[in-house]
Amino acid sequence: EAQRIARLGSWNWRPRTNEVWWSEAEFELFGIDPGTVSPSFDAFLSLLHPEDRPTAIHRVETMLAGADEFASDLRIIRPDGTSLWIHSRARATRDDSGQIILVEGTDQDVTEKIRAEQELRAERDRFEKLMEAVPVALCSFLLSPDGRVTMPYASHRIEPLYGLTPEQLAIDAAPVFSKLHADDVDRAYAKVWESARTMTIWHDEYRVHSPVLGDIWVEGWSAPMRLPDGSVLWHGYVNDVTARRQINDALRASERRLRLALEAAGRLWI
């Protein structure tokens, strides 16, 4: 009854006599009437998805070659056409000479778990594709109570900005500040701490020496939230705004030249 509740069946195999035994719950798991099928490895193989049969054969060969335990996820196709995933585990008992005298195992229905994992992976893939399509670097920034900073998440567009991979930033984001222009570092630090203190939006523009892009201007925007342990976590983006800054600088320079020209013309007219 415990096996039925856990959706788990048990079995054993005695290699010397090739005798195989399945529990009642094992038959139920496989959707088989005990009166119609005799337990055997071949019967088990016939229930497996064709792509998983080599895995099942290999694990038996591995155990016969000396392994004492194995575990793997396999797909079962029941006689009625329904399918499920099982987590199959086994352990061998050997005699003094090292020969297997008994293999005992369990098969548990893990279909819901496997499907949830598959859906999660698919969702992550969709999320990553979406993030890579966004023209800015999306990221999370975590300030721990001890002052340590990390980026738990960063899209790959962040790498050319700072010359640091998302994997590196997930461990330590402090090297980001070493990429900032010396005149901007103190202000950048101050803005982060002010946002953490007041729980207000962090927004800044600063110069970065990028190993990939050279000297650039970066704009950042993110919203903070305080975590139960006292850490502050921001979610937002950073983006290369060098071109925009250059256009704005050029416009201001043009306006200044025009103003000077008009002033000069006015003096001449007088």
Short mmCIF file of C-alpha atoms in Angstrom, two decimals:
data_model
loop_
_atom_site.label_atom_id
_atom_site.label_comp_id
_atom_site.label_asym_id
_atom_site.label_seq_id
_atom_site.Cartn_x
_atom_site.Cartn_y
_atom_site.Cartn_z
CA GLU A 1 0.00 0.00 0.00
CA ALA A 2 2.90 2.33 0.77
CA GLN A 3 4.29 1.64 -2.70
CA ARG A 4 0.95 2.49 -4.30
CA ILE A 5 0.75 5.77 -2.39
CA ALA A 6 4.28 6.67 -3.49
CA ARG A 7 3.55 5.48 -7.04
CA LEU A 8 6.55 3.23 -6.68
CA GLY A 9 7.11 -0.42 -7.54
CA SER A 10 9.88 -2.76 -6.43
CA TRP A 11 11.62 -5.67 -8.10
CA ASN A 12 14.54 -8.05 -7.78
CA TRP A 13 16.63 -10.23 -10.06
CA ARG A 14 18.71 -13.30 -9.25
CA PRO A 15 21.30 -13.59 -12.05
CA ARG A 16 22.26 -17.20 -11.26
CA THR A 17 18.76 -18.45 -11.98
CA ASN A 18 17.61 -15.45 -14.03
CA GLU A 19 14.58 -15.30 -11.75
CA VAL A 20 12.82 -11.91 -11.76
CA TRP A 21 10.15 -10.72 -9.32
CA TRP A 22 7.92 -7.62 -9.52
CA SER A 23 5.75 -6.28 -6.72
CA GLU A 24 2.02 -5.76 -7.29
CA ALA A 25 2.64 -2.00 -7.36
CA GLU A 26 5.25 -2.53 -10.10
CA PHE A 27 2.65 -4.26 -12.30
CA GLU A 28 0.19 -1.44 -11.57
CA LEU A 29 2.83 1.17 -12.40
CA PHE A 30 3.40 -0.46 -15.78
CA GLY A 31 -0.34 -0.90 -16.38
CA ILE A 32 0.01 -4.68 -16.73
CA ASP A 33 -2.20 -7.51 -15.47
CA PRO A 34 0.07 -9.89 -13.48
CA GLY A 35 -1.71 -12.82 -15.07
CA THR A 36 -0.71 -11.83 -18.61
CA VAL A 37 3.03 -11.10 -18.34
CA SER A 38 5.84 -12.92 -16.56
CA PRO A 39 8.40 -10.55 -14.98
CA SER A 40 11.67 -10.47 -16.95
CA PHE A 41 14.26 -8.01 -18.22
CA ASP A 42 12.94 -8.51 -21.76
CA ALA A 43 9.43 -7.66 -20.58
CA PHE A 44 10.80 -4.50 -18.97
CA LEU A 45 12.70 -3.58 -22.14
CA SER A 46 9.55 -4.01 -24.23
CA LEU A 47 7.85 -1.35 -22.09
CA LEU A 48 10.64 1.18 -22.52
CA HIS A 49 10.71 3.96 -25.08
CA PRO A 50 12.98 2.72 -27.91
CA GLU A 51 15.45 5.57 -27.28
CA ASP A 52 15.85 4.51 -23.63
CA ARG A 53 16.45 0.80 -24.17
CA PRO A 54 20.23 1.20 -24.77
CA THR A 55 20.47 3.03 -21.42
CA ALA A 56 18.76 0.16 -19.60
CA ILE A 57 20.99 -2.44 -21.28
CA HIS A 58 24.14 -0.43 -20.55
CA ARG A 59 23.36 -0.08 -16.86
CA VAL A 60 22.96 -3.87 -16.49
CA GLU A 61 26.25 -4.39 -18.32
CA THR A 62 27.88 -1.83 -16.02
CA MET A 63 26.62 -3.63 -12.93
CA LEU A 64 27.79 -7.01 -14.21
CA ALA A 65 31.19 -5.41 -14.85
CA GLY A 66 31.52 -4.33 -11.22
CA ALA A 67 29.21 -1.42 -10.39
CA ASP A 68 27.12 -1.88 -7.25
CA GLU A 69 24.43 0.74 -7.86
CA PHE A 70 22.77 2.66 -10.65
CA ALA A 71 20.01 5.21 -11.07
CA SER A 72 18.45 6.69 -14.20
CA ASP A 73 15.28 8.26 -15.56
CA LEU A 74 13.51 6.21 -18.22
CA ARG A 75 10.33 6.50 -20.26
CA ILE A 76 7.70 3.77 -20.02
CA ILE A 77 5.03 3.20 -22.67
CA ARG A 78 2.15 1.21 -21.18
CA PRO A 79 0.12 -1.29 -23.18
CA ASP A 80 -2.78 1.20 -23.32
CA GLY A 81 -0.52 3.76 -25.04
CA THR A 82 -0.11 6.11 -22.08
CA SER A 83 3.42 7.02 -21.09
CA LEU A 84 5.24 8.02 -17.93
CA TRP A 85 8.71 8.74 -16.64
CA ILE A 86 10.17 6.50 -13.96
CA HIS A 87 13.21 7.01 -11.75
CA SER A 88 14.78 3.56 -11.66
CA ARG A 89 17.29 2.63 -8.96
CA ALA A 90 19.05 -0.65 -8.18
CA ARG A 91 21.65 -2.11 -5.83
CA ALA A 92 23.61 -5.35 -6.17
CA THR A 93 24.51 -7.86 -3.50
CA ARG A 94 27.64 -9.94 -4.18
CA ASP A 95 29.10 -13.11 -2.74
CA ASP A 96 32.64 -13.42 -1.36
CA SER A 97 34.01 -13.95 -4.85
CA GLY A 98 32.42 -10.72 -6.11
CA GLN A 99 29.72 -12.41 -8.17
CA ILE A 100 26.26 -10.85 -8.11
CA ILE A 101 23.73 -13.01 -6.30
CA LEU A 102 20.90 -10.48 -6.07
CA VAL A 103 19.90 -7.18 -7.62
CA GLU A 104 17.13 -5.23 -5.87
CA GLY A 105 15.52 -2.09 -7.23
CA THR A 106 12.64 0.34 -7.33
CA ASP A 107 10.86 2.23 -10.10
CA GLN A 108 9.02 5.41 -9.14
CA ASP A 109 6.67 7.52 -11.24
CA VAL A 110 8.35 10.94 -11.61
CA THR A 111 6.34 12.10 -14.63
CA GLU A 112 5.07 15.29 -13.01
CA LYS A 113 8.57 16.21 -11.80
CA ILE A 114 10.18 15.59 -15.21
CA ARG A 115 7.47 17.50 -17.07
CA ALA A 116 7.77 20.41 -14.65
CA GLU A 117 11.53 20.47 -15.22
CA GLN A 118 11.02 20.36 -18.98
CA GLU A 119 8.53 23.24 -18.81
CA LEU A 120 10.95 25.21 -16.63
CA ARG A 121 13.80 24.66 -19.11
CA ALA A 122 11.54 25.68 -21.99
CA GLU A 123 10.48 28.79 -20.07
CA ARG A 124 14.12 29.64 -19.36
CA ASP A 125 14.99 29.20 -23.04
CA ARG A 126 12.15 31.53 -24.04
CA PHE A 127 13.27 34.03 -21.40
CA GLU A 128 16.89 33.93 -22.59
CA LYS A 129 15.84 34.43 -26.23
CA LEU A 130 13.67 37.37 -25.20
CA MET A 131 16.46 38.90 -23.13
CA GLU A 132 18.96 38.58 -25.96
CA ALA A 133 16.52 40.29 -28.34
CA VAL A 134 16.32 43.35 -26.08
CA PRO A 135 18.91 45.94 -27.24
CA VAL A 136 20.09 46.75 -23.69
CA ALA A 137 21.84 44.64 -21.06
CA LEU A 138 19.27 43.48 -18.50
CA CYS A 139 20.63 42.65 -15.08
CA SER A 140 20.04 42.25 -11.37
CA PHE A 141 22.42 43.84 -8.86
CA LEU A 142 22.64 42.55 -5.28
CA LEU A 143 24.16 44.50 -2.39
CA SER A 144 24.68 42.23 0.64
CA PRO A 145 24.71 43.55 4.23
CA ASP A 146 28.48 42.95 4.36
CA GLY A 147 29.00 45.21 1.33
CA ARG A 148 29.63 42.43 -1.15
CA VAL A 149 28.09 43.00 -4.59
CA THR A 150 27.07 40.48 -7.23
CA MET A 151 24.87 40.30 -10.31
CA PRO A 152 22.68 37.20 -9.85
CA TYR A 153 21.45 37.64 -13.41
CA ALA A 154 22.87 39.50 -16.39
CA SER A 155 22.15 39.05 -20.09
CA HIS A 156 25.13 38.46 -22.35
CA ARG A 157 24.91 42.01 -23.70
CA ILE A 158 26.63 43.12 -20.51
CA GLU A 159 29.92 41.43 -21.45
CA PRO A 160 31.13 43.94 -24.08
CA LEU A 161 30.29 46.85 -21.74
CA TYR A 162 32.56 45.77 -18.90
CA GLY A 163 34.61 42.94 -20.39
CA LEU A 164 33.15 40.60 -17.75
CA THR A 165 30.94 37.56 -18.34
CA PRO A 166 27.57 37.04 -16.62
CA GLU A 167 29.13 34.04 -14.86
CA GLN A 168 31.94 36.20 -13.43
CA LEU A 169 29.51 38.90 -12.34
CA ALA A 170 27.29 36.34 -10.60
CA ILE A 171 30.25 35.63 -8.29
CA ASP A 172 31.59 39.17 -7.84
CA ALA A 173 30.40 42.43 -9.41
CA ALA A 174 32.99 44.65 -7.69
CA PRO A 175 35.32 44.58 -10.76
CA VAL A 176 32.67 46.63 -12.61
CA PHE A 177 33.65 49.69 -10.60
CA SER A 178 37.29 49.27 -11.61
CA LYS A 179 36.19 49.83 -15.22
CA LEU A 180 34.67 53.24 -14.43
CA HIS A 181 36.42 56.52 -15.19
CA ALA A 182 38.31 57.71 -12.12
CA ASP A 183 36.23 60.91 -11.99
CA ASP A 184 32.96 58.93 -11.92
CA VAL A 185 33.69 56.16 -9.39
CA ASP A 186 32.90 58.05 -6.16
CA ARG A 187 29.64 59.44 -7.55
CA ALA A 188 28.62 56.02 -8.84
CA TYR A 189 29.23 54.44 -5.42
CA ALA A 190 27.32 57.25 -3.71
CA LYS A 191 24.31 56.85 -6.01
CA VAL A 192 24.11 53.12 -5.33
CA TRP A 193 24.23 53.60 -1.55
CA GLU A 194 21.70 56.46 -1.72
CA SER A 195 19.29 54.26 -3.68
CA ALA A 196 19.76 51.48 -1.12
CA ARG A 197 19.17 53.86 1.80
CA THR A 198 16.08 55.55 0.39
CA MET A 199 14.69 52.64 -1.68
CA THR A 200 14.38 54.94 -4.68
CA ILE A 201 15.14 54.34 -8.36
CA TRP A 202 18.83 54.20 -9.22
CA HIS A 203 19.70 56.11 -12.39
CA ASP A 204 23.13 57.23 -13.50
CA GLU A 205 25.32 57.91 -16.52
CA TYR A 206 29.04 57.28 -16.22
CA ARG A 207 32.12 56.66 -18.30
CA VAL A 208 33.54 53.17 -18.70
CA HIS A 209 36.77 51.91 -20.17
CA SER A 210 35.55 48.81 -21.96
CA PRO A 211 38.18 46.27 -23.09
CA VAL A 212 35.89 45.55 -26.04
CA LEU A 213 34.37 48.93 -26.99
CA GLY A 214 36.99 51.35 -25.69
CA ASP A 215 35.97 54.47 -23.77
CA ILE A 216 32.18 54.66 -23.67
CA TRP A 217 29.30 56.25 -21.80
CA VAL A 218 26.92 53.89 -19.99
CA GLU A 219 23.45 54.66 -18.69
CA GLY A 220 21.86 52.53 -15.97
CA TRP A 221 18.37 52.36 -14.49
CA SER A 222 17.00 49.94 -11.89
CA ALA A 223 14.41 49.64 -9.14
CA PRO A 224 15.46 48.40 -5.67
CA MET A 225 13.77 45.98 -3.29
CA ARG A 226 14.87 45.01 0.21
CA LEU A 227 15.22 41.31 0.97
CA PRO A 228 14.49 39.67 4.35
CA ASP A 229 18.21 39.30 5.16
CA GLY A 230 18.78 43.05 4.71
CA SER A 231 20.25 42.78 1.22
CA VAL A 232 19.06 45.12 -1.51
CA LEU A 233 18.30 43.73 -4.95
CA TRP A 234 17.91 45.94 -8.03
CA HIS A 235 16.34 44.86 -11.33
CA GLY A 236 17.00 47.02 -14.37
CA TYR A 237 19.28 47.63 -17.33
CA VAL A 238 22.55 49.21 -18.44
CA ASN A 239 23.19 50.45 -21.95
CA ASP A 240 25.89 52.01 -24.11
CA VAL A 241 24.73 55.59 -24.73
CA THR A 242 27.98 56.88 -26.26
CA ALA A 243 26.36 57.68 -29.61
CA ARG A 244 23.56 59.60 -27.91
CA ARG A 245 26.06 61.57 -25.81
CA GLN A 246 28.10 62.38 -28.90
CA ILE A 247 25.00 63.61 -30.76
CA ASN A 248 23.94 65.72 -27.78
CA ASP A 249 27.46 67.12 -27.41
CA ALA A 250 27.52 67.94 -31.13
CA LEU A 251 24.12 69.66 -30.89
CA ARG A 252 25.23 71.71 -27.90
CA ALA A 253 28.44 72.68 -29.70
CA SER A 254 26.43 73.66 -32.79
CA GLU A 255 24.02 75.72 -30.68
CA ARG A 256 26.95 77.44 -28.99
CA ARG A 257 28.53 78.30 -32.34
CA LEU A 258 25.20 79.61 -33.64
CA ARG A 259 24.71 81.73 -30.52
CA LEU A 260 28.19 83.19 -30.83
CA ALA A 261 27.61 83.90 -34.51
CA LEU A 262 24.34 85.67 -33.77
CA GLU A 263 25.94 87.69 -31.00
CA ALA A 264 28.77 88.67 -33.33
CA ALA A 265 26.31 89.60 -36.09
CA GLY A 266 24.32 91.73 -33.62
CA ARG A 267 27.42 93.64 -32.62
CA LEU A 268 28.31 94.26 -36.25
CA TRP A 269 24.79 95.51 -36.98
CA ILE A 270 24.98 97.97 -34.14
#
